Amino acid sequence: MHYTLFRVNIIIRILLVIGLGYAMVYVLTQTHFWLVSFWLALAAIVITVELLRYIEKSHRELEDLVIAIRQGDFTNTYQQKAARSGKILAYAYHELVSAYQQLRREKESNHQYLQNVIEHVSVALLGFDESGRITLINPSARSLLQKPLLRQLSDVQSVDETLYQQIQSLEAGQKVMVKVVRDGQLMQLALQASEFFLQGQYYKLISLQDLRRELEEQELASWQKLIRVLTHEIMNSVIPIANLSGMVHQTLLHTWQEKQLTLAALGEEDSQDLLESLQVMEDRSKGLVNFVKAYRSVTQVARPHFRKVRVEDLLKRVQTLFAPAFRERGIAWEQHLNPIELTFTVDLELVEQVLINLIKNAMEALGEADTPVLLLRAYRTAQQEVMVEVEDNGAGMEAEVAEQIFIPFYTTKTEGSGVGLSLSQQIMRLHQGAISVRSAVGKGTTFTLHF
């Protein structure tokens, strides 16, 4: 229909031009009204120009449409033009523009959706191109690397040289584990890489995930299973021995007191040695039973009863408990709360036990300090985590020791059992939290409780 009208309009205009041209020649040659021939010629010229504009109009609109698509400008109102003129071509242009507008909206929506996913995902993501220019870094990566601004991959060297080398050499689909010490804290980073081309440009995407908590949980669960088996088997053997030795000791003691003649053949010295040996056997058996019961406590932490607690009240309870020991050893107590009315939902007794364990360790570390200071700091982070830090200016510890202090039964003390920190870690797990340590030899140690 549209093309028929187009042809009719063209034919009409051509006929008008021919008719006006013939009339102009006739008037000019056959009459004396030469001025009329002038106006006829002018009308023919106007119609000819209008004919050319009419023919070129579709080409101009198509050219304008292509330029608009290239520039992303979809403001032309082809639908209004089509409504006014009834032209199918203008309507087709309108449909094409609408389709492009819909595709653009979907593209922007998908981009915004993916951007929000990248921003909120807990896995750290780091993307860079072939030149090493970082093209993508999400908040998790900035928090993990503690670098708010990274422009080049080489900037990762300032975080950790080993991590930088691993990222550079990591191949697509490959997974590696990297140990990184950041501000005295050990991180077990799992790295995985993928490669892709986008518009002919090479890109590499690295995911970084700190698996320290997951590994600690698995390790702790394995230790707990082992401890449960060992304590069960040991208790089954030790308790009968302890009971039997106690019974024998009491029987012989009674015989010694009431029927000394039955032991006279042994002599006084041998009889005394026998009784003392039995006494030691009984004491050591009981000591072994108590020892196993203490280790069993690692696997039998009471279920927490949560309630809202003011951090200031908790610290005051602990300070009151240790005040005499602090005065005796000359240890200065400092505490900083931000805000002062900071509260969290915890089991008061269990968290108090964790702080007691940490403060006891800190007091031992402060034994050789000239001016011993114990600082307790509590604050709320931007992620709404409550952090409680126990910091001392004692001797500190080496990185190798810091890696192992949460392992059950590991201790550097001559009289320590190695249960306290492992138990503290388990209590923090029951609170859906974590415990970490930062330490440097000669600069002190800081334990941080993450709630």
mmCIF file of N, CA and C in Angstrom, residues 33 72 139 178 258 312 410 423 450:
data_model
loop_
_atom_site.group_PDB
_atom_site.id
_atom_site.type_symbol
_atom_site.label_atom_id
_atom_site.label_comp_id
_atom_site.label_asym_id
_atom_site.label_seq_id
_atom_site.Cartn_x
_atom_site.Cartn_y
_atom_site.Cartn_z
ATOM 1 N N PHE A 33 1.811 36.703 -23.393
ATOM 2 C CA PHE A 33 1.822 36.768 -21.921
ATOM 3 C C PHE A 33 3.099 36.092 -21.386
ATOM 4 N N GLY A 72 23.392 6.126 19.946
ATOM 5 C CA GLY A 72 22.562 5.764 21.089
ATOM 6 C C GLY A 72 21.470 6.770 21.380
ATOM 7 N N PRO A 139 34.046 -4.865 46.556
ATOM 8 C CA PRO A 139 34.345 -4.476 47.946
ATOM 9 C C PRO A 139 34.960 -5.604 48.767
ATOM 10 N N VAL A 178 47.156 -20.247 49.092
ATOM 11 C CA VAL A 178 48.261 -19.336 49.387
ATOM 12 C C VAL A 178 48.121 -18.855 50.823
ATOM 13 N N GLU A 258 46.173 -52.388 111.382
ATOM 14 C CA GLU A 258 45.498 -53.329 112.273
ATOM 15 C C GLU A 258 46.262 -54.637 112.455
ATOM 16 N N GLU A 312 30.430 -3.019 78.460
ATOM 17 C CA GLU A 312 31.048 -2.363 79.613
ATOM 18 C C GLU A 312 30.851 -3.195 80.879
ATOM 19 N N TYR A 410 48.129 -27.945 72.014
ATOM 20 C CA TYR A 410 49.402 -27.296 71.665
ATOM 21 C C TYR A 410 49.669 -26.188 72.676
ATOM 22 N N LEU A 423 39.441 -24.157 73.450
ATOM 23 C CA LEU A 423 38.107 -24.025 74.037
ATOM 24 C C LEU A 423 37.503 -22.661 73.707
ATOM 25 N N HIS A 450 35.542 -11.775 67.126
ATOM 26 C CA HIS A 450 34.627 -11.256 66.111
ATOM 27 C C HIS A 450 33.218 -11.776 66.395
#
